[in-house]
Amino acid sequence: ASPPPTPVNASTALPPGIADIKSQSTADFLTSMSRMPLFGSSLSELDPDQLSAFTALAYEGTPSEIASNFKQQGNGAYKLKSHRDAAAFYTKALTVPDLPPDDPIREVCLANRAAANLELKNYGSVLRDCGEALKLNSSNVKAHYRAACALVALQRWEEAVILTQKGLTLDPTNPPLKSLLTKAEAGLAKAEEKLLAEQHLQQQKLQEATALRLALRNLGIKTRRSDTTNRPDLEGHEIKLVDETHLVFPVIVLYPLTAQSDFISTWREDETAEERMGMQVLAEPPPWDEKGEYNWKSVEVFMETLTGGLIKVGKKVPLGEVLGGGKVEVVDDLVKLMVVPRGRREAWIEEWKKR
């Protein structure tokens, strides 16, 4: 009878190199393989000596064979989602010296590099490569699809629709193209709707501005814009024509002797200082008026004139009449009124003249 087999320890029976590999995890094994020139999918994983050897090896053969090798490397990197490396390999394939201009691999590598750049969101590169691929073969469905994907990402909806439609004439049942066309058409419809809404709004604003200018002209009210308009606290407040019947003005009431102010956002043209200030703003002494000087009956209201002087505003005169009297103007859509106590009026006017 044959003697029983002698037990063998597997780890000691294998050659050292193979035993080391056997003891590695799958992840460690793949990582070590990626550093080997024949199996590597990432140029960045190679050390200088390996890279030099790999370069010499990679450029052996005919230009078409060399380009094909780089293309395969790119495909491998793409499958591993190493899109930047994939694009680099496709670029090497496309730049192989003496590769014939009409070599079919050019079209393939251009379309493939577009796929890699699409993942990297390099949409300009995608469009350029797809354009070159389509020059070589206008029936390349993948180039149509990838270029259309880039156009959708850039929200160039109309071009995306045209390109997907061209792709579907080549492959009418292509599911990705059909899905992309639906997305592009929806984006185009939404963009057109938004454009129409913006145009309508612009037209409405133009009509309102025209009506406002006409209303101001009819009342003889002068307005102008200063060289530098900076009213951060008053943004959104401007002269308006309400219901096409009456003007409203934002008004700032200044108390120059106290450095205080009040803001009235809407003062109708037919309202008087008595109505807006005497019955509202100064109906009671303001909290900062410690001396009780700003009783409505004991104050006077002024505006600066076109020539830099002062004009007294009648308390019972509608604002529209004051502004339309030809002596004042509204600067930057803001009416400025100045209120001073009657007893200090003369001294304040003298100071004003010295300015």
mmCIF file of C-alpha atoms in Angstrom:
data_model
loop_
_atom_site.group_PDB
_atom_site.id
_atom_site.type_symbol
_atom_site.label_atom_id
_atom_site.label_comp_id
_atom_site.label_asym_id
_atom_site.label_seq_id
_atom_site.Cartn_x
_atom_site.Cartn_y
_atom_site.Cartn_z
ATOM 1 C CA ALA A 1 0.000 0.000 0.000
ATOM 2 C CA SER A 2 1.146 3.514 -0.697
ATOM 3 C CA PRO A 3 2.273 5.516 2.307
ATOM 4 C CA PRO A 4 -0.164 8.220 3.434
ATOM 5 C CA PRO A 5 0.571 11.697 2.046
ATOM 6 C CA THR A 6 2.686 13.910 4.202
ATOM 7 C CA PRO A 7 0.704 16.946 5.513
ATOM 8 C CA VAL A 8 1.858 20.163 3.850
ATOM 9 C CA ASN A 9 1.603 23.643 5.333
ATOM 10 C CA ALA A 10 0.379 25.713 2.406
ATOM 11 C CA SER A 11 2.112 28.905 3.453
ATOM 12 C CA THR A 12 5.530 27.198 3.666
ATOM 13 C CA ALA A 13 5.036 25.121 0.519
ATOM 14 C CA LEU A 14 4.435 28.189 -1.706
ATOM 15 C CA PRO A 15 7.324 30.264 -3.040
ATOM 16 C CA PRO A 16 7.877 33.354 -0.850
ATOM 17 C CA GLY A 17 6.550 35.843 -3.442
ATOM 18 C CA ILE A 18 3.341 33.931 -4.010
ATOM 19 C CA ALA A 19 2.875 33.289 -0.301
ATOM 20 C CA ASP A 20 3.052 37.060 0.285
ATOM 21 C CA ILE A 21 0.346 37.659 -2.301
ATOM 22 C CA LYS A 22 -1.840 34.918 -0.829
ATOM 23 C CA SER A 23 -1.703 36.601 2.560
ATOM 24 C CA GLN A 24 -2.863 39.974 1.167
ATOM 25 C CA SER A 25 -6.430 41.209 1.258
ATOM 26 C CA THR A 26 -8.186 41.770 -2.063
ATOM 27 C CA ALA A 27 -7.942 45.566 -1.687
ATOM 28 C CA ASP A 28 -4.186 45.406 -0.937
ATOM 29 C CA PHE A 29 -3.645 43.049 -3.869
ATOM 30 C CA LEU A 30 -5.436 45.376 -6.315
ATOM 31 C CA THR A 31 -3.500 48.358 -4.974
ATOM 32 C CA SER A 32 -0.171 46.569 -5.495
ATOM 33 C CA MET A 33 -1.207 45.485 -8.974
ATOM 34 C CA SER A 34 -2.123 49.068 -9.916
ATOM 35 C CA ARG A 35 1.507 50.017 -9.325
ATOM 36 C CA MET A 36 2.731 47.472 -11.883
ATOM 37 C CA PRO A 37 3.187 48.989 -15.354
ATOM 38 C CA LEU A 38 1.319 46.240 -17.199
ATOM 39 C CA PHE A 39 -1.685 46.387 -14.906
ATOM 40 C CA GLY A 40 -1.697 49.964 -13.656
ATOM 41 C CA SER A 41 -4.662 52.191 -14.442
ATOM 42 C CA SER A 42 -3.260 55.403 -12.937
ATOM 43 C CA LEU A 43 -0.120 57.153 -14.164
ATOM 44 C CA SER A 44 0.231 58.851 -10.778
ATOM 45 C CA GLU A 45 0.738 55.462 -9.060
ATOM 46 C CA LEU A 46 4.056 54.812 -10.849
ATOM 47 C CA ASP A 47 7.431 55.770 -9.399
ATOM 48 C CA PRO A 48 9.938 57.498 -11.766
ATOM 49 C CA ASP A 49 11.762 54.298 -12.773
ATOM 50 C CA GLN A 50 8.525 52.439 -13.400
ATOM 51 C CA LEU A 51 7.171 55.353 -15.381
ATOM 52 C CA SER A 52 10.278 55.452 -17.566
ATOM 53 C CA ALA A 53 10.070 51.718 -18.240
ATOM 54 C CA PHE A 54 6.340 51.913 -18.859
ATOM 55 C CA THR A 55 6.812 54.789 -21.304
ATOM 56 C CA ALA A 56 9.348 52.818 -23.325
ATOM 57 C CA LEU A 57 7.056 49.799 -23.331
ATOM 58 C CA ALA A 58 3.975 51.834 -24.206
ATOM 59 C CA TYR A 59 5.559 53.327 -27.316
ATOM 60 C CA GLU A 60 6.534 49.992 -28.889
ATOM 61 C CA GLY A 61 4.617 49.043 -32.044
ATOM 62 C CA THR A 62 2.895 50.893 -34.867
ATOM 63 C CA PRO A 63 1.217 54.266 -34.164
ATOM 64 C CA SER A 64 -2.194 52.552 -34.314
ATOM 65 C CA GLU A 65 -1.072 49.856 -31.872
ATOM 66 C CA ILE A 66 0.386 52.418 -29.501
ATOM 67 C CA ALA A 67 -2.797 54.489 -29.625
ATOM 68 C CA SER A 68 -4.903 51.371 -29.083
ATOM 69 C CA ASN A 69 -2.854 50.518 -25.998
ATOM 70 C CA PHE A 70 -3.434 53.982 -24.525
ATOM 71 C CA LYS A 71 -7.121 53.727 -25.375
ATOM 72 C CA GLN A 72 -7.372 50.437 -23.456
ATOM 73 C CA GLN A 73 -5.593 52.025 -20.515
ATOM 74 C CA GLY A 74 -8.097 54.861 -20.659
ATOM 75 C CA ASN A 75 -11.015 52.445 -20.755
ATOM 76 C CA GLY A 76 -9.657 50.663 -17.706
ATOM 77 C CA ALA A 77 -9.223 53.898 -15.793
ATOM 78 C CA TYR A 78 -12.735 54.999 -16.765
ATOM 79 C CA LYS A 79 -14.236 51.761 -15.447
ATOM 80 C CA LEU A 80 -12.458 52.404 -12.142
ATOM 81 C CA LYS A 81 -13.954 55.936 -12.150
ATOM 82 C CA SER A 82 -10.472 57.452 -12.463
ATOM 83 C CA HIS A 83 -11.846 59.945 -14.968
ATOM 84 C CA ARG A 84 -8.923 62.356 -14.879
ATOM 85 C CA ASP A 85 -6.477 59.514 -15.626
ATOM 86 C CA ALA A 86 -8.807 58.189 -18.315
ATOM 87 C CA ALA A 87 -8.814 61.574 -20.052
ATOM 88 C CA ALA A 88 -5.012 61.654 -19.847
ATOM 89 C CA PHE A 89 -4.694 58.221 -21.480
ATOM 90 C CA TYR A 90 -7.101 59.196 -24.290
ATOM 91 C CA THR A 91 -5.055 62.350 -24.847
ATOM 92 C CA LYS A 92 -1.902 60.214 -25.150
ATOM 93 C CA ALA A 93 -3.666 58.047 -27.702
ATOM 94 C CA LEU A 94 -4.690 61.093 -29.728
ATOM 95 C CA THR A 95 -1.184 62.576 -29.677
ATOM 96 C CA VAL A 96 0.754 59.467 -30.730
ATOM 97 C CA PRO A 97 3.321 60.595 -33.344
ATOM 98 C CA ASP A 98 2.506 59.649 -36.941
ATOM 99 C CA LEU A 99 -1.008 58.426 -36.088
ATOM 100 C CA PRO A 100 -2.925 58.758 -39.384
ATOM 101 C CA PRO A 101 -5.530 61.566 -39.390
ATOM 102 C CA ASP A 102 -8.189 59.140 -40.597
ATOM 103 C CA ASP A 103 -7.387 56.360 -38.103
ATOM 104 C CA PRO A 104 -10.745 55.222 -36.617
ATOM 105 C CA ILE A 105 -9.243 55.281 -33.141
ATOM 106 C CA ARG A 106 -9.233 59.096 -33.219
ATOM 107 C CA GLU A 107 -13.006 59.240 -33.320
ATOM 108 C CA VAL A 108 -13.299 56.668 -30.525
ATOM 109 C CA CYS A 109 -10.798 58.391 -28.253
ATOM 110 C CA LEU A 110 -12.366 61.810 -28.817
ATOM 111 C CA ALA A 111 -15.788 60.479 -27.833
ATOM 112 C CA ASN A 112 -14.310 58.592 -24.883
ATOM 113 C CA ARG A 113 -12.370 61.605 -23.646
ATOM 114 C CA ALA A 114 -15.613 63.565 -23.868
ATOM 115 C CA ALA A 115 -17.218 60.948 -21.587
ATOM 116 C CA ALA A 116 -14.410 61.346 -19.041
ATOM 117 C CA ASN A 117 -14.609 65.122 -19.138
ATOM 118 C CA LEU A 118 -18.367 64.952 -18.809
ATOM 119 C CA GLU A 119 -17.867 63.191 -15.471
ATOM 120 C CA LEU A 120 -15.350 65.900 -14.518
ATOM 121 C CA LYS A 121 -17.848 68.618 -15.535
ATOM 122 C CA ASN A 122 -15.390 70.029 -18.080
ATOM 123 C CA TYR A 123 -18.252 70.884 -20.403
ATOM 124 C CA GLY A 124 -16.252 73.049 -22.793
ATOM 125 C CA SER A 125 -13.830 70.162 -23.404
ATOM 126 C CA VAL A 126 -16.774 67.815 -23.934
ATOM 127 C CA LEU A 127 -18.229 70.045 -26.639
ATOM 128 C CA ARG A 128 -14.887 70.466 -28.381
ATOM 129 C CA ASP A 129 -14.136 66.725 -28.436
ATOM 130 C CA CYS A 130 -17.635 65.785 -29.562
ATOM 131 C CA GLY A 131 -17.429 68.402 -32.295
ATOM 132 C CA GLU A 132 -14.161 66.901 -33.560
ATOM 133 C CA ALA A 133 -15.576 63.369 -33.347
ATOM 134 C CA LEU A 134 -18.616 64.400 -35.377
ATOM 135 C CA LYS A 135 -16.362 65.946 -38.034
ATOM 136 C CA LEU A 136 -14.791 62.524 -38.408
ATOM 137 C CA ASN A 137 -18.123 60.692 -38.270
ATOM 138 C CA SER A 138 -21.370 62.625 -38.304
ATOM 139 C CA SER A 139 -23.248 59.442 -37.355
ATOM 140 C CA ASN A 140 -21.554 58.986 -33.993
ATOM 141 C CA VAL A 141 -24.547 58.673 -31.654
ATOM 142 C CA LYS A 142 -22.423 58.745 -28.483
ATOM 143 C CA ALA A 143 -20.888 62.058 -29.514
ATOM 144 C CA HIS A 144 -24.376 63.496 -30.069
ATOM 145 C CA TYR A 145 -25.496 62.272 -26.649
ATOM 146 C CA ARG A 146 -22.458 63.466 -24.691
ATOM 147 C CA ALA A 147 -22.441 66.879 -26.340
ATOM 148 C CA ALA A 148 -26.163 67.214 -25.590
ATOM 149 C CA CYS A 149 -25.502 66.259 -21.943
ATOM 150 C CA ALA A 150 -22.962 69.072 -21.709
ATOM 151 C CA LEU A 151 -25.419 71.526 -23.285
ATOM 152 C CA VAL A 152 -28.113 70.521 -20.785
ATOM 153 C CA ALA A 153 -25.672 71.033 -17.911
ATOM 154 C CA LEU A 154 -24.914 74.500 -19.324
ATOM 155 C CA GLN A 155 -28.668 75.162 -19.709
ATOM 156 C CA ARG A 156 -28.235 75.747 -23.422
ATOM 157 C CA TRP A 157 -31.621 74.156 -23.930
ATOM 158 C CA GLU A 158 -32.346 74.955 -27.565
ATOM 159 C CA GLU A 159 -29.010 73.567 -28.783
ATOM 160 C CA ALA A 160 -29.492 70.493 -26.589
ATOM 161 C CA VAL A 161 -32.909 69.831 -28.145
ATOM 162 C CA ILE A 162 -31.515 70.150 -31.676
ATOM 163 C CA LEU A 163 -28.597 67.825 -30.940
ATOM 164 C CA THR A 164 -30.696 65.143 -29.243
ATOM 165 C CA GLN A 165 -33.169 65.246 -32.122
ATOM 166 C CA LYS A 166 -30.290 64.728 -34.582
ATOM 167 C CA GLY A 167 -29.066 61.822 -32.486
ATOM 168 C CA LEU A 168 -32.514 60.239 -32.510
ATOM 169 C CA THR A 169 -32.681 60.433 -36.297
ATOM 170 C CA LEU A 170 -29.652 58.107 -36.218
ATOM 171 C CA ASP A 171 -30.963 55.864 -33.428
ATOM 172 C CA PRO A 172 -34.713 56.469 -32.932
ATOM 173 C CA THR A 173 -35.092 54.047 -30.016
ATOM 174 C CA ASN A 174 -32.043 55.116 -28.012
ATOM 175 C CA PRO A 175 -33.362 55.353 -24.400
ATOM 176 C CA PRO A 176 -30.732 57.799 -23.019
ATOM 177 C CA LEU A 177 -31.262 60.157 -25.976
ATOM 178 C CA LYS A 178 -35.047 59.999 -25.606
ATOM 179 C CA SER A 179 -34.806 60.727 -21.889
ATOM 180 C CA LEU A 180 -32.375 63.585 -22.501
ATOM 181 C CA LEU A 181 -34.651 65.079 -25.159
ATOM 182 C CA THR A 182 -37.542 65.130 -22.669
ATOM 183 C CA LYS A 183 -35.324 66.916 -20.137
ATOM 184 C CA ALA A 184 -34.026 69.395 -22.713
ATOM 185 C CA GLU A 185 -37.523 70.194 -24.002
ATOM 186 C CA ALA A 186 -38.769 70.773 -20.449
ATOM 187 C CA GLY A 187 -35.816 73.047 -19.760
ATOM 188 C CA LEU A 188 -36.417 74.953 -22.991
ATOM 189 C CA ALA A 189 -40.121 75.414 -22.216
ATOM 190 C CA LYS A 190 -39.320 76.709 -18.746
ATOM 191 C CA ALA A 191 -36.637 79.053 -20.093
ATOM 192 C CA GLU A 192 -39.029 80.433 -22.728
ATOM 193 C CA GLU A 193 -41.715 80.939 -20.103
ATOM 194 C CA LYS A 194 -39.238 82.793 -17.899
ATOM 195 C CA LEU A 195 -38.104 84.938 -20.826
ATOM 196 C CA LEU A 196 -41.692 85.873 -21.686
ATOM 197 C CA ALA A 197 -42.366 86.782 -18.060
ATOM 198 C CA GLU A 198 -39.233 88.954 -17.951
ATOM 199 C CA GLN A 199 -40.180 90.664 -21.217
ATOM 200 C CA HIS A 200 -43.692 91.317 -19.908
ATOM 201 C CA LEU A 201 -42.275 92.740 -16.686
ATOM 202 C CA GLN A 202 -39.874 94.981 -18.590
ATOM 203 C CA GLN A 203 -42.701 96.203 -20.816
ATOM 204 C CA GLN A 204 -44.862 96.883 -17.783
ATOM 205 C CA LYS A 205 -42.057 98.814 -16.075
ATOM 206 C CA LEU A 206 -41.493 100.833 -19.250
ATOM 207 C CA GLN A 207 -45.177 101.723 -19.431
ATOM 208 C CA GLU A 208 -45.243 102.663 -15.748
ATOM 209 C CA ALA A 209 -42.136 104.821 -16.141
ATOM 210 C CA THR A 210 -43.666 106.584 -19.135
ATOM 211 C CA ALA A 211 -46.914 107.227 -17.268
ATOM 212 C CA LEU A 212 -44.986 108.510 -14.244
ATOM 213 C CA ARG A 213 -42.938 110.955 -16.333
ATOM 214 C CA LEU A 214 -46.115 112.239 -17.942
ATOM 215 C CA ALA A 215 -47.833 112.704 -14.553
ATOM 216 C CA LEU A 216 -44.838 114.609 -13.153
ATOM 217 C CA ARG A 217 -44.681 116.798 -16.257
ATOM 218 C CA ASN A 218 -48.373 117.593 -16.030
ATOM 219 C CA LEU A 219 -47.895 118.827 -12.468
ATOM 220 C CA GLY A 220 -44.719 120.741 -13.352
ATOM 221 C CA ILE A 221 -42.628 118.740 -10.894
ATOM 222 C CA LYS A 222 -38.891 118.729 -11.605
ATOM 223 C CA THR A 223 -36.841 115.629 -10.775
ATOM 224 C CA ARG A 224 -33.244 114.607 -11.286
ATOM 225 C CA ARG A 225 -30.701 111.995 -10.301
ATOM 226 C CA SER A 226 -27.565 112.942 -8.431
ATOM 227 C CA ASP A 227 -24.197 111.741 -9.653
ATOM 228 C CA THR A 228 -23.941 109.267 -6.773
ATOM 229 C CA THR A 229 -27.131 107.801 -5.406
ATOM 230 C CA ASN A 230 -26.574 105.994 -2.126
ATOM 231 C CA ARG A 231 -29.647 105.594 0.043
ATOM 232 C CA PRO A 232 -29.240 102.170 1.658
ATOM 233 C CA ASP A 233 -31.915 102.814 4.289
ATOM 234 C CA LEU A 234 -34.446 103.930 1.668
ATOM 235 C CA GLU A 235 -34.013 101.198 -0.949
ATOM 236 C CA GLY A 236 -37.268 100.240 -2.623
ATOM 237 C CA HIS A 237 -38.915 103.618 -2.017
ATOM 238 C CA GLU A 238 -39.421 105.842 -5.034
ATOM 239 C CA ILE A 239 -41.977 108.141 -6.614
ATOM 240 C CA LYS A 240 -44.931 106.095 -7.830
ATOM 241 C CA LEU A 241 -48.090 106.631 -9.821
ATOM 242 C CA VAL A 242 -50.836 104.759 -7.962
ATOM 243 C CA ASP A 243 -53.880 103.500 -9.843
ATOM 244 C CA GLU A 244 -52.885 105.846 -12.701
ATOM 245 C CA THR A 245 -54.562 108.667 -10.769
ATOM 246 C CA HIS A 246 -52.251 110.135 -8.115
ATOM 247 C CA LEU A 247 -48.587 110.411 -7.252
ATOM 248 C CA VAL A 248 -47.006 109.313 -4.001
ATOM 249 C CA PHE A 249 -43.596 110.478 -2.776
ATOM 250 C CA PRO A 250 -41.163 109.179 -0.196
ATOM 251 C CA VAL A 251 -40.420 112.090 2.159
ATOM 252 C CA ILE A 252 -37.661 112.544 4.689
ATOM 253 C CA VAL A 253 -38.348 115.135 7.405
ATOM 254 C CA LEU A 254 -35.148 116.645 8.773
ATOM 255 C CA TYR A 255 -34.796 118.505 12.067
ATOM 256 C CA PRO A 256 -31.457 120.200 11.326
ATOM 257 C CA LEU A 257 -31.039 121.784 14.758
ATOM 258 C CA THR A 258 -31.259 118.411 16.482
ATOM 259 C CA ALA A 259 -29.772 116.008 13.911
ATOM 260 C CA GLN A 260 -33.020 114.017 14.090
ATOM 261 C CA SER A 261 -35.230 112.847 11.215
ATOM 262 C CA ASP A 262 -38.440 111.041 10.295
ATOM 263 C CA PHE A 263 -39.204 109.066 7.171
ATOM 264 C CA ILE A 264 -42.625 108.960 5.507
ATOM 265 C CA SER A 265 -42.626 106.298 2.804
ATOM 266 C CA THR A 266 -45.797 107.376 0.966
ATOM 267 C CA TRP A 267 -46.977 110.990 0.920
ATOM 268 C CA ARG A 268 -49.729 111.611 -1.629
ATOM 269 C CA GLU A 269 -49.537 114.628 -3.880
ATOM 270 C CA ASP A 270 -52.876 115.940 -2.540
ATOM 271 C CA GLU A 271 -51.898 115.646 1.136
ATOM 272 C CA THR A 272 -50.689 118.670 3.127
ATOM 273 C CA ALA A 273 -48.041 119.025 5.800
ATOM 274 C CA GLU A 274 -50.878 119.625 8.242
ATOM 275 C CA GLU A 275 -52.362 116.206 7.436
ATOM 276 C CA ARG A 276 -49.165 114.147 7.382
ATOM 277 C CA MET A 277 -47.145 115.925 10.075
ATOM 278 C CA GLY A 278 -49.474 117.973 12.213
ATOM 279 C CA MET A 279 -51.893 115.091 12.650
ATOM 280 C CA GLN A 280 -49.354 112.252 12.629
ATOM 281 C CA VAL A 281 -45.593 112.810 12.939
ATOM 282 C CA LEU A 282 -45.755 115.828 15.249
ATOM 283 C CA ALA A 283 -49.214 115.247 16.694
ATOM 284 C CA GLU A 284 -47.372 114.777 19.991
ATOM 285 C CA PRO A 285 -43.938 116.096 21.044
ATOM 286 C CA PRO A 286 -41.226 113.673 19.876
ATOM 287 C CA PRO A 287 -39.310 111.868 22.664
ATOM 288 C CA TRP A 288 -36.068 113.678 21.828
ATOM 289 C CA ASP A 289 -37.706 117.145 22.198
ATOM 290 C CA GLU A 290 -36.704 117.804 25.808
ATOM 291 C CA LYS A 291 -37.419 121.542 25.568
ATOM 292 C CA GLY A 292 -40.837 121.124 23.976
ATOM 293 C CA GLU A 293 -39.905 123.255 20.963
ATOM 294 C CA TYR A 294 -41.357 120.984 18.307
ATOM 295 C CA ASN A 295 -45.058 121.565 18.846
ATOM 296 C CA TRP A 296 -46.718 121.568 15.437
ATOM 297 C CA LYS A 297 -48.111 125.047 15.946
ATOM 298 C CA SER A 298 -44.704 126.449 16.821
ATOM 299 C CA VAL A 299 -42.604 125.026 13.970
ATOM 300 C CA GLU A 300 -42.110 126.006 10.337
ATOM 301 C CA VAL A 301 -41.356 123.814 7.341
ATOM 302 C CA PHE A 302 -38.839 124.593 4.575
ATOM 303 C CA MET A 303 -37.448 123.130 1.373
ATOM 304 C CA GLU A 304 -34.230 123.907 -0.445
ATOM 305 C CA THR A 305 -34.739 125.730 -3.745
ATOM 306 C CA LEU A 306 -33.145 125.072 -7.107
ATOM 307 C CA THR A 307 -30.673 127.891 -6.450
ATOM 308 C CA GLY A 308 -29.680 126.645 -3.003
ATOM 309 C CA GLY A 309 -31.917 128.982 -1.048
ATOM 310 C CA LEU A 310 -34.933 128.199 1.120
ATOM 311 C CA ILE A 311 -38.664 128.297 0.541
ATOM 312 C CA LYS A 312 -41.270 128.093 3.262
ATOM 313 C CA VAL A 313 -43.784 125.263 2.836
ATOM 314 C CA GLY A 314 -47.353 126.209 3.607
ATOM 315 C CA LYS A 315 -48.791 123.802 6.144
ATOM 316 C CA LYS A 316 -52.109 123.602 4.322
ATOM 317 C CA VAL A 317 -50.742 123.500 0.787
ATOM 318 C CA PRO A 318 -50.835 120.070 -0.951
ATOM 319 C CA LEU A 319 -47.403 118.605 -1.573
ATOM 320 C CA GLY A 320 -48.027 118.452 -5.324
ATOM 321 C CA GLU A 321 -48.523 122.214 -5.461
ATOM 322 C CA VAL A 322 -45.344 122.846 -3.454
ATOM 323 C CA LEU A 323 -43.299 120.604 -5.751
ATOM 324 C CA GLY A 324 -44.924 121.928 -8.914
ATOM 325 C CA GLY A 325 -44.328 125.593 -8.122
ATOM 326 C CA GLY A 326 -41.148 125.668 -10.207
ATOM 327 C CA LYS A 327 -38.827 126.645 -7.331
ATOM 328 C CA VAL A 328 -37.802 123.217 -6.010
ATOM 329 C CA GLU A 329 -36.839 119.830 -7.387
ATOM 330 C CA VAL A 330 -36.967 116.254 -6.170
ATOM 331 C CA VAL A 331 -33.523 114.657 -6.138
ATOM 332 C CA ASP A 332 -33.149 110.865 -6.273
ATOM 333 C CA ASP A 333 -36.907 110.346 -5.829
ATOM 334 C CA LEU A 334 -36.756 111.729 -2.278
ATOM 335 C CA VAL A 335 -38.540 114.852 -1.043
ATOM 336 C CA LYS A 336 -36.625 116.591 1.748
ATOM 337 C CA LEU A 337 -38.443 118.822 4.224
ATOM 338 C CA MET A 338 -36.726 120.739 7.029
ATOM 339 C CA VAL A 339 -38.517 121.602 10.257
ATOM 340 C CA VAL A 340 -37.274 124.258 12.726
ATOM 341 C CA PRO A 341 -38.878 125.974 15.735
ATOM 342 C CA ARG A 342 -40.288 129.384 14.833
ATOM 343 C CA GLY A 343 -38.275 131.063 17.597
ATOM 344 C CA ARG A 344 -34.975 129.821 16.141
ATOM 345 C CA ARG A 345 -35.894 130.298 12.492
ATOM 346 C CA GLU A 346 -33.984 133.525 11.823
ATOM 347 C CA ALA A 347 -30.701 132.283 13.291
ATOM 348 C CA TRP A 348 -30.959 129.022 11.344
ATOM 349 C CA ILE A 349 -31.683 130.832 8.071
ATOM 350 C CA GLU A 350 -28.626 133.048 8.590
ATOM 351 C CA GLU A 351 -26.474 129.965 9.109
ATOM 352 C CA TRP A 352 -27.970 128.418 5.972
ATOM 353 C CA LYS A 353 -26.981 131.460 3.905
ATOM 354 C CA LYS A 354 -23.358 131.142 5.072
ATOM 355 C CA ARG A 355 -23.013 127.637 3.611
#
